[in-house]
Amino acid sequence: MIQYMEFDVVIIGGGLVGASLAAALKHSGLSLALVESQPEQMLSDYHPADWDSRIYAISPGSRAFLEQSGAWSLLDAGRIAAVEEMRVFGDAESELEFSAYQMGVAELACILENRALQHALWQVLQQQENLTLFQPVRCARLQFASDAASLTLDDGRTLSAKLIVGADGRDSWVRQQAGISAAPVDYQQHAVVANFSIDLPHRGIAYQWFQPDGILALLPLPGKRVSMVWSVDPEKSARLLAMSQDELCAQVTAASGHMLGNLQFVTPPASFPLRLLVLPQISAPRVALVGDAAHNMHPLAGQGVNTGFRDARQLAQILMERGAQNDCGDAQLLRRYERKRKEDIYTMQATTYGLKHLFNNEVPLLRSVRNLGLNATNRIAPLKKMLMQHALN
Ligand SMILES: Cc1cc2nc3c(=O)[nH]c(=O)nc-3n(C[C@H](O)[C@H](O)[C@H](O)COP(=O)(O)OP(=O)(O)OC[C@H]3O[C@@H](n4cnc5c(N)ncnc54)[C@H](O)[C@@H]3O)c2cc1C
């Protein structure tokens, strides 16, 4: 086994964001390594007969990014649902509607399953000539010198790189090694996810209810199916997970005001704890962070992985347009990446944090204001358009 190898870029973490960055750098001329701790079958094992309860609302901008890398065309079109309209309900008969027609686009987002997208991206990576995959393997040590970083794997091999990319998720080891401090804030909410079949057609509409005890979203899946993301406090999450299938279906049917008729189980529920993570910096000497390693946000706007794809898209663009700069881990390039990403990340984090707290509040004045706000936003076309434009990127 070769013990020492040199690369331009080593990406640590082959989840959706790390894999998308590697695929975007296919024609960059850079030599790449991707280090992933999970075995291949965990990431790219895809059984089309099963539905995945982890789904994403992929924005048109993310779709274009995935099309460019060749991953999108490998997806089964029959498993993708277009969101043509969004209907958001407050807790006092207020409502906000967005439609693809109003925005002049073909769709507001596409709903697709995590495993299918992961599988498509890994198919691209397996054909990629400028990429060496290290998997499954654990990282042991990361050391920095002025002109390169050196990563030692737990099997003794050492990878040298001009740039290390931390794409290793919310508890990022790379972030820790780079000395970037992280103080996550617990949202005191868990997202309970499950897929259901429905009685009435969803007509491509994504529904969301802001209620005092949580935020319920039912997103369209192909056919007469929907995917649920219900953000509730940890106690309610435990109760929902402990219920019988019939009880849970009845709860969701009632909470959604019978909008889609009776619901029946397609996949059992699972839950994810939610937190906010705002970092003082997303780069350090010889290191760039992308995806959940760089930011965590509430899933109410379906923007977590989309924001991660925008990190990957921006970093790939900066690396490919670096001109005469040979050193792809140069401090100026990293500062440029940081500057370009800051505003988008903070805007998404502030919006989702604000909305979650505005609706998760029992103060009567706030209750009136938030419902008046939803109705007013619905009537002010330019404001509505501005809000939506950001989420389409
Ligand atoms: C319930 C829920 C619903 C959501 N819905 C949406 C949505 O609709 N739209 C949206 O945009 N976002 C959504 N999100 C957010 C989205 O799930 C995340 O933003 C996204 O999965 C982050 O991807 P990532 O590649 O950055 O990290 P991860 O998916 O966490 O991938 C990290 C990878 O790194 C590997 N790794 C970790 N540590 C190491 C190490 N030391 N060495 C090597 N490899 C390592 C892991 O095995 C993993 O493969 C949702 C989140 C939740 C909880």
CSV table of C-alpha atoms and ligand atoms in Angstrom, one decimal:
chain,number,residue,atom,x,y,z
A,1,MET,CA,0.0,0.0,0.0
A,2,ILE,CA,1.3,3.5,-0.9
A,3,GLN,CA,1.9,5.3,2.4
A,4,TYR,CA,2.2,8.9,1.2
A,5,MET,CA,0.2,10.7,-1.5
A,6,GLU,CA,-0.1,14.4,-2.6
A,7,PHE,CA,-3.3,16.1,-3.8
A,8,ASP,CA,-4.4,19.6,-4.5
A,9,VAL,CA,-7.7,19.2,-2.6
A,10,VAL,CA,-8.7,16.6,0.1
A,11,ILE,CA,-12.5,16.6,0.8
A,12,ILE,CA,-13.4,15.0,4.2
A,13,GLY,CA,-17.0,13.8,4.1
A,14,GLY,CA,-18.9,12.3,1.2
A,15,GLY,CA,-22.4,13.2,2.1
A,16,LEU,CA,-24.5,15.2,-0.4
A,17,VAL,CA,-22.4,18.4,-0.1
A,18,GLY,CA,-18.9,16.9,-0.1
A,19,ALA,CA,-19.9,14.6,-3.0
A,20,SER,CA,-21.4,17.4,-5.0
A,21,LEU,CA,-18.2,19.5,-4.6
A,22,ALA,CA,-16.0,16.6,-5.8
A,23,ALA,CA,-18.3,16.1,-8.8
A,24,ALA,CA,-18.3,19.9,-9.6
A,25,LEU,CA,-14.5,19.8,-9.7
A,26,LYS,CA,-14.5,17.0,-12.3
A,27,HIS,CA,-13.0,19.2,-15.1
A,28,SER,CA,-11.0,21.5,-12.8
A,29,GLY,CA,-7.6,19.9,-13.6
A,30,LEU,CA,-7.1,19.6,-9.8
A,31,SER,CA,-6.1,16.3,-8.2
A,32,LEU,CA,-8.8,15.4,-5.6
A,33,ALA,CA,-9.2,12.9,-2.8
A,34,LEU,CA,-12.4,12.2,-0.9
A,35,VAL,CA,-12.3,10.6,2.5
A,36,GLU,CA,-15.5,9.0,3.9
A,37,SER,CA,-15.8,7.1,7.1
A,38,GLN,CA,-18.9,5.1,6.2
A,39,PRO,CA,-18.8,2.1,3.9
A,40,GLU,CA,-19.9,2.5,0.4
A,41,GLN,CA,-23.2,0.6,0.8
A,42,MET,CA,-24.3,3.0,3.6
A,43,LEU,CA,-24.1,5.9,1.2
A,44,SER,CA,-25.0,4.7,-2.2
A,45,ASP,CA,-27.1,1.6,-1.5
A,46,TYR,CA,-30.4,2.5,-3.1
A,47,HIS,CA,-33.5,0.2,-3.4
A,48,PRO,CA,-36.0,1.8,-5.7
A,49,ALA,CA,-38.8,-0.4,-4.2
A,50,ASP,CA,-38.4,1.3,-0.8
A,51,TRP,CA,-39.4,4.9,-0.1
A,52,ASP,CA,-36.9,7.0,1.9
A,53,SER,CA,-38.5,9.2,4.6
A,54,ARG,CA,-35.5,11.5,4.4
A,55,ILE,CA,-36.4,13.8,1.5
A,56,TYR,CA,-35.2,17.2,0.3
A,57,ALA,CA,-36.9,20.2,-1.3
A,58,ILE,CA,-34.2,20.9,-3.9
A,59,SER,CA,-34.3,24.5,-5.2
A,60,PRO,CA,-34.1,25.3,-9.0
A,61,GLY,CA,-30.5,26.7,-8.4
A,62,SER,CA,-29.4,23.4,-6.7
A,63,ARG,CA,-31.0,21.4,-9.5
A,64,ALA,CA,-29.0,23.4,-12.1
A,65,PHE,CA,-25.8,22.7,-10.1
A,66,LEU,CA,-26.6,19.0,-9.9
A,67,GLU,CA,-27.4,18.9,-13.7
A,68,GLN,CA,-24.0,20.4,-14.5
A,69,SER,CA,-22.2,17.7,-12.6
A,70,GLY,CA,-24.2,15.0,-14.4
A,71,ALA,CA,-25.9,13.6,-11.2
A,72,TRP,CA,-29.4,14.9,-12.0
A,73,SER,CA,-29.7,12.9,-15.2
A,74,LEU,CA,-29.0,9.7,-13.3
A,75,LEU,CA,-32.1,10.2,-11.1
A,76,ASP,CA,-35.3,8.3,-11.8
A,77,ALA,CA,-37.7,11.1,-13.1
A,78,GLY,CA,-40.6,9.0,-11.8
A,79,ARG,CA,-39.4,9.5,-8.3
A,80,ILE,CA,-39.2,13.3,-8.4
A,81,ALA,CA,-42.2,15.5,-7.6
A,82,ALA,CA,-42.4,19.2,-8.6
A,83,VAL,CA,-43.7,21.7,-6.1
A,84,GLU,CA,-45.9,24.1,-8.1
A,85,GLU,CA,-47.4,25.9,-5.2
A,86,MET,CA,-46.8,26.5,-1.5
A,87,ARG,CA,-49.6,27.2,1.0
A,88,VAL,CA,-48.5,28.4,4.4
A,89,PHE,CA,-51.1,28.7,7.2
A,90,GLY,CA,-50.7,30.7,10.5
A,91,ASP,CA,-52.5,29.8,13.7
A,92,ALA,CA,-55.5,32.2,13.2
A,93,GLU,CA,-56.8,31.7,9.7
A,94,SER,CA,-54.0,33.6,8.1
A,95,GLU,CA,-52.5,32.3,4.9
A,96,LEU,CA,-49.6,32.9,2.5
A,97,GLU,CA,-49.5,31.4,-1.0
A,98,PHE,CA,-46.6,31.2,-3.5
A,99,SER,CA,-46.9,29.7,-6.9
A,100,ALA,CA,-44.4,28.9,-9.7
A,101,TYR,CA,-46.8,30.7,-12.1
A,102,GLN,CA,-46.5,34.0,-10.0
A,103,MET,CA,-42.7,33.6,-9.9
A,104,GLY,CA,-42.5,32.9,-13.6
A,105,VAL,CA,-40.6,29.6,-13.1
A,106,ALA,CA,-41.5,26.0,-14.0
A,107,GLU,CA,-41.5,24.8,-10.4
A,108,LEU,CA,-40.7,26.2,-6.9
A,109,ALA,CA,-38.7,23.2,-5.9
A,110,CYS,CA,-38.3,19.4,-6.6
A,111,ILE,CA,-38.9,16.9,-3.8
A,112,LEU,CA,-36.6,13.9,-4.0
A,113,GLU,CA,-35.3,11.2,-1.7
A,114,ASN,CA,-31.9,11.4,0.1
A,115,ARG,CA,-30.7,7.9,-0.9
A,116,ALA,CA,-31.6,8.4,-4.6
A,117,LEU,CA,-29.6,11.6,-4.7
A,118,GLN,CA,-26.7,10.2,-2.8
A,119,HIS,CA,-26.6,7.2,-5.1
A,120,ALA,CA,-26.6,9.4,-8.2
A,121,LEU,CA,-23.8,11.5,-6.9
A,122,TRP,CA,-21.7,8.5,-6.0
A,123,GLN,CA,-22.2,7.0,-9.5
A,124,VAL,CA,-20.6,10.2,-10.9
A,125,LEU,CA,-17.7,10.0,-8.4
A,126,GLN,CA,-16.9,6.4,-9.3
A,127,GLN,CA,-16.3,7.4,-12.9
A,128,GLN,CA,-14.2,10.5,-12.1
A,129,GLU,CA,-10.6,10.3,-13.3
A,130,ASN,CA,-9.1,13.1,-11.1
A,131,LEU,CA,-10.6,11.7,-7.9
A,132,THR,CA,-9.2,9.0,-5.5
A,133,LEU,CA,-11.7,7.7,-3.0
A,134,PHE,CA,-10.7,6.6,0.5
A,135,GLN,CA,-13.5,4.6,2.1
A,136,PRO,CA,-14.3,3.4,4.7
A,137,VAL,CA,-11.5,5.0,6.6
A,138,ARG,CA,-11.2,7.2,9.7
A,139,CYS,CA,-9.1,10.3,10.0
A,140,ALA,CA,-6.4,10.2,12.8
A,141,ARG,CA,-4.5,13.5,12.6
A,142,LEU,CA,-4.5,16.8,10.7
A,143,GLN,CA,-1.4,19.0,10.7
A,144,PHE,CA,-0.8,22.3,9.1
A,145,ALA,CA,2.3,23.9,7.6
A,146,SER,CA,2.4,27.2,5.8
A,147,ASP,CA,2.3,25.6,2.3
A,148,ALA,CA,0.2,22.5,2.8
A,149,ALA,CA,-1.8,20.4,5.2
A,150,SER,CA,-1.2,16.8,6.0
A,151,LEU,CA,-3.9,14.3,6.9
A,152,THR,CA,-3.0,11.0,8.5
A,153,LEU,CA,-5.6,8.2,8.2
A,154,ASP,CA,-6.0,5.6,10.9
A,155,ASP,CA,-4.6,2.9,8.5
A,156,GLY,CA,-1.3,4.8,8.6
A,157,ARG,CA,-1.5,6.5,5.1
A,158,THR,CA,-0.8,10.2,4.8
A,159,LEU,CA,-2.4,12.5,2.4
A,160,SER,CA,-0.9,15.9,1.7
A,161,ALA,CA,-3.1,18.7,0.3
A,162,LYS,CA,-3.0,22.4,-0.5
A,163,LEU,CA,-6.6,22.6,0.7
A,164,ILE,CA,-8.6,20.5,3.1
A,165,VAL,CA,-12.4,20.8,2.7
A,166,GLY,CA,-14.5,19.9,5.8
A,167,ALA,CA,-17.7,18.4,4.5
A,168,ASP,CA,-18.1,16.1,7.5
A,169,GLY,CA,-21.5,17.2,8.8
A,170,ARG,CA,-22.8,18.9,11.9
A,171,ASP,CA,-20.2,17.5,14.4
A,172,SER,CA,-17.3,18.3,12.0
A,173,TRP,CA,-13.9,16.9,13.1
A,174,VAL,CA,-12.2,19.1,10.5
A,175,ARG,CA,-13.8,22.2,12.1
A,176,GLN,CA,-12.4,21.1,15.5
A,177,GLN,CA,-8.9,20.4,14.1
A,178,ALA,CA,-8.8,23.8,12.4
A,179,GLY,CA,-9.6,25.5,15.7
A,180,ILE,CA,-12.9,27.0,14.6
A,181,SER,CA,-15.0,27.3,17.7
A,182,ALA,CA,-18.6,26.2,17.6
A,183,ALA,CA,-21.4,26.8,20.1
A,184,PRO,CA,-24.6,25.2,18.7
A,185,VAL,CA,-28.0,26.4,20.1
A,186,ASP,CA,-30.5,23.6,20.8
A,187,TYR,CA,-33.8,24.5,19.1
A,188,GLN,CA,-35.6,22.3,21.7
A,189,GLN,CA,-37.4,20.7,18.8
A,190,HIS,CA,-37.1,17.4,16.9
A,191,ALA,CA,-38.2,17.0,13.3
A,192,VAL,CA,-40.4,13.9,12.9
A,193,VAL,CA,-40.4,12.6,9.4
A,194,ALA,CA,-42.5,9.9,7.7
A,195,ASN,CA,-44.2,9.3,4.3
A,196,PHE,CA,-47.9,8.8,3.8
A,197,SER,CA,-50.3,7.9,1.1
A,198,ILE,CA,-53.3,10.3,0.8
A,199,ASP,CA,-57.0,10.2,-0.2
A,200,LEU,CA,-57.1,13.4,-2.2
A,201,PRO,CA,-54.5,14.5,-4.9
A,202,HIS,CA,-51.9,17.1,-3.6
A,203,ARG,CA,-51.8,18.8,-7.1
A,204,GLY,CA,-48.1,19.7,-6.6
A,205,ILE,CA,-48.9,21.8,-3.5
A,206,ALA,CA,-46.5,21.9,-0.5
A,207,TYR,CA,-48.5,22.6,2.7
A,208,GLN,CA,-47.1,24.1,5.9
A,209,TRP,CA,-48.9,24.9,9.1
A,210,PHE,CA,-47.3,27.1,11.8
A,211,GLN,CA,-49.0,26.1,15.0
A,212,PRO,CA,-48.1,27.1,18.6
A,213,ASP,CA,-46.9,23.5,19.4
A,214,GLY,CA,-44.9,23.0,16.2
A,215,ILE,CA,-44.5,23.4,12.5
A,216,LEU,CA,-46.1,20.7,10.2
A,217,ALA,CA,-45.1,20.4,6.5
A,218,LEU,CA,-46.6,17.9,4.0
A,219,LEU,CA,-44.6,17.9,0.8
A,220,PRO,CA,-45.7,16.3,-2.4
A,221,LEU,CA,-44.2,13.0,-3.5
A,222,PRO,CA,-45.0,11.3,-6.8
A,223,GLY,CA,-48.5,9.9,-7.0
A,224,LYS,CA,-50.9,10.2,-4.1
A,225,ARG,CA,-48.2,10.4,-1.5
A,226,VAL,CA,-46.7,13.1,0.8
A,227,SER,CA,-43.7,13.4,3.0
A,228,MET,CA,-44.1,14.9,6.4
A,229,VAL,CA,-41.6,17.0,8.4
A,230,TRP,CA,-43.2,17.9,11.8
A,231,SER,CA,-41.0,20.0,14.1
A,232,VAL,CA,-42.2,19.6,17.6
A,233,ASP,CA,-40.8,19.7,21.2
A,234,PRO,CA,-38.8,16.6,22.2
A,235,GLU,CA,-41.7,15.3,24.4
A,236,LYS,CA,-44.2,15.5,21.6
A,237,SER,CA,-41.7,13.9,19.2
A,238,ALA,CA,-41.3,10.9,21.7
A,239,ARG,CA,-45.1,10.6,21.9
A,240,LEU,CA,-45.5,10.7,18.1
A,241,LEU,CA,-42.8,8.0,17.7
A,242,ALA,CA,-44.4,5.8,20.3
A,243,MET,CA,-47.9,5.9,18.8
A,244,SER,CA,-49.5,3.1,16.8
A,245,GLN,CA,-49.6,3.7,13.0
A,246,ASP,CA,-53.4,4.4,13.1
A,247,GLU,CA,-53.0,6.9,16.0
A,248,LEU,CA,-50.2,8.8,14.2
A,249,CYS,CA,-52.1,8.9,10.9
A,250,ALA,CA,-55.1,10.2,12.8
A,251,GLN,CA,-53.0,12.9,14.5
A,252,VAL,CA,-51.4,14.1,11.2
A,253,THR,CA,-54.8,14.0,9.4
A,254,ALA,CA,-56.3,16.2,12.2
A,255,ALA,CA,-53.3,18.6,12.4
A,256,SER,CA,-53.5,19.1,8.6
A,257,GLY,CA,-57.2,20.0,8.8
A,258,HIS,CA,-58.1,16.9,6.6
A,259,MET,CA,-56.7,19.0,3.7
A,260,LEU,CA,-55.6,15.8,1.9
A,261,GLY,CA,-58.2,13.4,3.3
A,262,ASN,CA,-57.1,10.4,5.4
A,263,LEU,CA,-53.4,9.5,5.6
A,264,GLN,CA,-52.0,6.0,5.6
A,265,PHE,CA,-48.4,4.9,6.4
A,266,VAL,CA,-45.8,4.4,3.6
A,267,THR,CA,-42.7,4.6,5.8
A,268,PRO,CA,-42.4,4.5,9.6
A,269,PRO,CA,-41.5,7.7,11.4
A,270,ALA,CA,-38.0,8.8,12.4
A,271,SER,CA,-36.8,11.9,14.3
A,272,PHE,CA,-33.9,14.3,14.1
A,273,PRO,CA,-32.9,16.8,16.8
A,274,LEU,CA,-32.7,20.4,15.5
A,275,ARG,CA,-30.1,23.1,16.3
A,276,LEU,CA,-28.8,26.4,15.1
A,277,LEU,CA,-25.1,26.7,14.5
A,278,VAL,CA,-23.7,30.1,13.5
A,279,LEU,CA,-19.9,30.1,13.1
A,280,PRO,CA,-17.6,33.1,13.4
A,281,GLN,CA,-15.7,31.9,10.3
A,282,ILE,CA,-16.1,29.1,7.7
A,283,SER,CA,-12.4,29.0,6.7
A,284,ALA,CA,-9.0,28.8,8.4
A,285,PRO,CA,-5.5,28.5,7.0
A,286,ARG,CA,-5.6,25.7,4.4
A,287,VAL,CA,-9.2,24.8,5.4
A,288,ALA,CA,-12.7,25.6,4.0
A,289,LEU,CA,-15.9,24.3,5.5
A,290,VAL,CA,-19.0,23.5,3.5
A,291,GLY,CA,-22.6,22.2,4.2
A,292,ASP,CA,-23.6,21.3,7.8
A,293,ALA,CA,-20.0,21.5,8.9
A,294,ALA,CA,-20.3,25.3,8.2
A,295,HIS,CA,-23.9,26.0,9.3
A,296,ASN,CA,-27.0,24.3,10.8
A,297,MET,CA,-30.4,25.8,10.5
A,298,HIS,CA,-34.1,24.9,11.1
A,299,PRO,CA,-35.6,22.8,8.3
A,300,LEU,CA,-38.8,24.9,8.1
A,301,ALA,CA,-37.7,26.6,4.9
A,302,GLY,CA,-36.1,23.4,3.4
A,303,GLN,CA,-32.8,25.3,2.9
A,304,GLY,CA,-30.1,23.3,4.8
A,305,VAL,CA,-28.7,21.2,1.9
A,306,ASN,CA,-29.5,23.9,-0.6
A,307,THR,CA,-27.3,26.3,1.3
A,308,GLY,CA,-24.7,23.6,1.4
A,309,PHE,CA,-24.9,23.2,-2.4
A,310,ARG,CA,-24.4,26.9,-2.8
A,311,ASP,CA,-21.2,26.6,-0.6
A,312,ALA,CA,-20.0,23.8,-2.9
A,313,ARG,CA,-20.9,25.7,-6.1
A,314,GLN,CA,-19.2,28.9,-4.9
A,315,LEU,CA,-16.0,27.1,-3.7
A,316,ALA,CA,-15.8,25.1,-7.0
A,317,GLN,CA,-16.2,28.4,-9.0
A,318,ILE,CA,-13.5,30.2,-7.0
A,319,LEU,CA,-11.1,27.2,-7.4
A,320,MET,CA,-11.7,27.0,-11.1
A,321,GLU,CA,-11.4,30.7,-11.7
A,322,ARG,CA,-8.2,31.2,-9.7
A,323,GLY,CA,-6.2,32.1,-12.9
A,324,ALA,CA,-2.5,32.4,-12.3
A,325,GLN,CA,-2.8,31.4,-8.6
A,326,ASN,CA,-1.4,27.9,-8.5
A,327,ASP,CA,-1.9,27.4,-4.8
A,328,CYS,CA,-5.6,26.3,-4.4
A,329,GLY,CA,-5.4,26.7,-0.6
A,330,ASP,CA,-4.1,30.3,-0.8
A,331,ALA,CA,-5.4,32.6,2.0
A,332,GLN,CA,-6.8,35.1,-0.4
A,333,LEU,CA,-8.9,32.5,-2.2
A,334,LEU,CA,-10.3,31.3,1.1
A,335,ARG,CA,-11.1,34.9,2.2
A,336,ARG,CA,-13.0,35.3,-1.1
A,337,TYR,CA,-15.0,32.2,-0.4
A,338,GLU,CA,-15.8,33.3,3.1
A,339,ARG,CA,-16.9,36.8,1.9
A,340,LYS,CA,-19.1,35.4,-0.9
A,341,ARG,CA,-20.9,33.0,1.3
A,342,LYS,CA,-21.5,35.0,4.5
A,343,GLU,CA,-24.6,36.9,3.6
A,344,ASP,CA,-26.5,34.0,2.1
A,345,ILE,CA,-25.8,31.8,5.2
A,346,TYR,CA,-26.7,34.4,7.8
A,347,THR,CA,-29.9,35.4,5.9
A,348,MET,CA,-31.1,31.8,5.8
A,349,GLN,CA,-30.2,31.2,9.5
A,350,ALA,CA,-31.8,34.5,10.7
A,351,THR,CA,-35.0,33.9,8.6
A,352,THR,CA,-35.6,30.4,9.9
A,353,TYR,CA,-34.6,31.3,13.5
A,354,GLY,CA,-37.0,34.3,13.4
A,355,LEU,CA,-39.9,32.4,12.0
A,356,LYS,CA,-39.5,29.5,14.4
A,357,HIS,CA,-39.5,31.8,17.4
A,358,LEU,CA,-42.3,34.1,16.1
A,359,PHE,CA,-44.7,31.2,15.8
A,360,ASN,CA,-43.5,29.2,18.8
A,361,ASN,CA,-44.7,31.9,21.2
A,362,GLU,CA,-47.8,32.4,23.2
A,363,VAL,CA,-47.7,36.2,23.7
A,364,PRO,CA,-51.1,37.4,22.4
A,365,LEU,CA,-49.7,40.5,20.7
A,366,LEU,CA,-47.2,38.4,18.8
A,367,ARG,CA,-50.0,36.0,17.8
A,368,SER,CA,-51.9,38.9,16.1
A,369,VAL,CA,-48.8,40.4,14.6
A,370,ARG,CA,-47.6,37.1,13.0
A,371,ASN,CA,-51.0,36.4,11.5
A,372,LEU,CA,-51.4,40.0,10.3
A,373,GLY,CA,-47.9,39.7,8.9
A,374,LEU,CA,-48.7,36.5,6.9
A,375,ASN,CA,-51.8,38.1,5.4
A,376,ALA,CA,-50.1,41.3,4.6
A,377,THR,CA,-47.1,39.6,3.0
A,378,ASN,CA,-49.6,37.6,0.9
A,379,ARG,CA,-51.1,40.9,-0.4
A,380,ILE,CA,-47.8,42.7,-1.1
A,381,ALA,CA,-46.6,41.2,-4.4
A,382,PRO,CA,-43.0,42.7,-4.4
A,383,LEU,CA,-42.3,41.6,-0.8
A,384,LYS,CA,-43.6,38.1,-1.6
A,385,LYS,CA,-41.5,37.9,-4.7
A,386,MET,CA,-38.4,39.1,-2.9
A,387,LEU,CA,-38.9,36.4,-0.1
A,388,MET,CA,-39.3,33.6,-2.7
A,389,GLN,CA,-36.5,34.8,-5.0
A,390,HIS,CA,-33.8,33.9,-2.4
A,391,ALA,CA,-35.1,30.4,-1.9
A,392,LEU,CA,-35.1,29.7,-5.6
A,393,ASN,CA,-31.3,30.1,-5.9
B,1,LIG,C1,-35.7,16.5,9.2
B,1,LIG,C2,-34.8,17.3,8.3
B,1,LIG,C3,-35.3,17.7,7.1
B,1,LIG,C4,-34.5,18.4,6.2
B,1,LIG,N1,-35.0,18.8,5.0
B,1,LIG,C5,-34.3,19.5,4.2
B,1,LIG,C6,-34.9,20.0,2.9
B,1,LIG,O1,-36.0,19.7,2.6
B,1,LIG,N2,-34.0,20.8,2.1
B,1,LIG,C7,-32.8,21.1,2.5
B,1,LIG,O2,-32.1,21.8,1.8
B,1,LIG,N3,-32.2,20.6,3.7
B,1,LIG,C8,-33.0,19.9,4.5
B,1,LIG,N4,-32.4,19.4,5.7
B,1,LIG,C9,-31.0,19.7,6.0
B,1,LIG,C10,-30.1,18.6,5.3
B,1,LIG,O3,-30.4,17.4,5.8
B,1,LIG,C11,-28.6,18.9,5.7
B,1,LIG,O4,-28.3,20.2,5.5
B,1,LIG,C12,-27.7,18.0,4.7
B,1,LIG,O5,-27.9,16.7,4.9
B,1,LIG,C13,-26.2,18.3,5.1
B,1,LIG,O6,-25.4,17.5,4.2
B,1,LIG,P1,-23.8,17.5,4.4
B,1,LIG,O7,-23.3,16.7,3.2
B,1,LIG,O8,-23.3,18.8,4.7
B,1,LIG,O9,-23.6,16.6,5.8
B,1,LIG,P2,-24.0,15.1,6.1
B,1,LIG,O10,-25.1,14.6,5.3
B,1,LIG,O11,-24.0,15.0,7.6
B,1,LIG,O12,-22.7,14.3,5.5
B,1,LIG,C14,-21.5,14.3,6.2
B,1,LIG,C15,-20.7,13.1,5.7
B,1,LIG,O13,-19.4,13.1,6.3
B,1,LIG,C16,-19.0,11.8,6.8
B,1,LIG,N5,-18.1,12.0,7.9
B,1,LIG,C17,-18.4,12.6,9.1
B,1,LIG,N6,-17.3,12.7,9.8
B,1,LIG,C18,-16.3,12.2,9.1
B,1,LIG,C19,-14.9,12.0,9.3
B,1,LIG,N7,-14.3,12.4,10.4
B,1,LIG,N8,-14.1,11.4,8.3
B,1,LIG,C20,-14.7,11.1,7.1
B,1,LIG,N9,-16.0,11.2,6.9
B,1,LIG,C21,-16.8,11.7,7.8
B,1,LIG,C22,-20.4,11.2,7.2
B,1,LIG,O14,-20.3,9.8,7.2
B,1,LIG,C23,-21.3,11.7,6.1
B,1,LIG,O15,-21.3,10.9,4.9
B,1,LIG,C24,-33.2,18.7,6.6
B,1,LIG,C25,-32.7,18.3,7.8
B,1,LIG,C26,-33.5,17.6,8.7
B,1,LIG,C27,-32.9,17.2,10.0
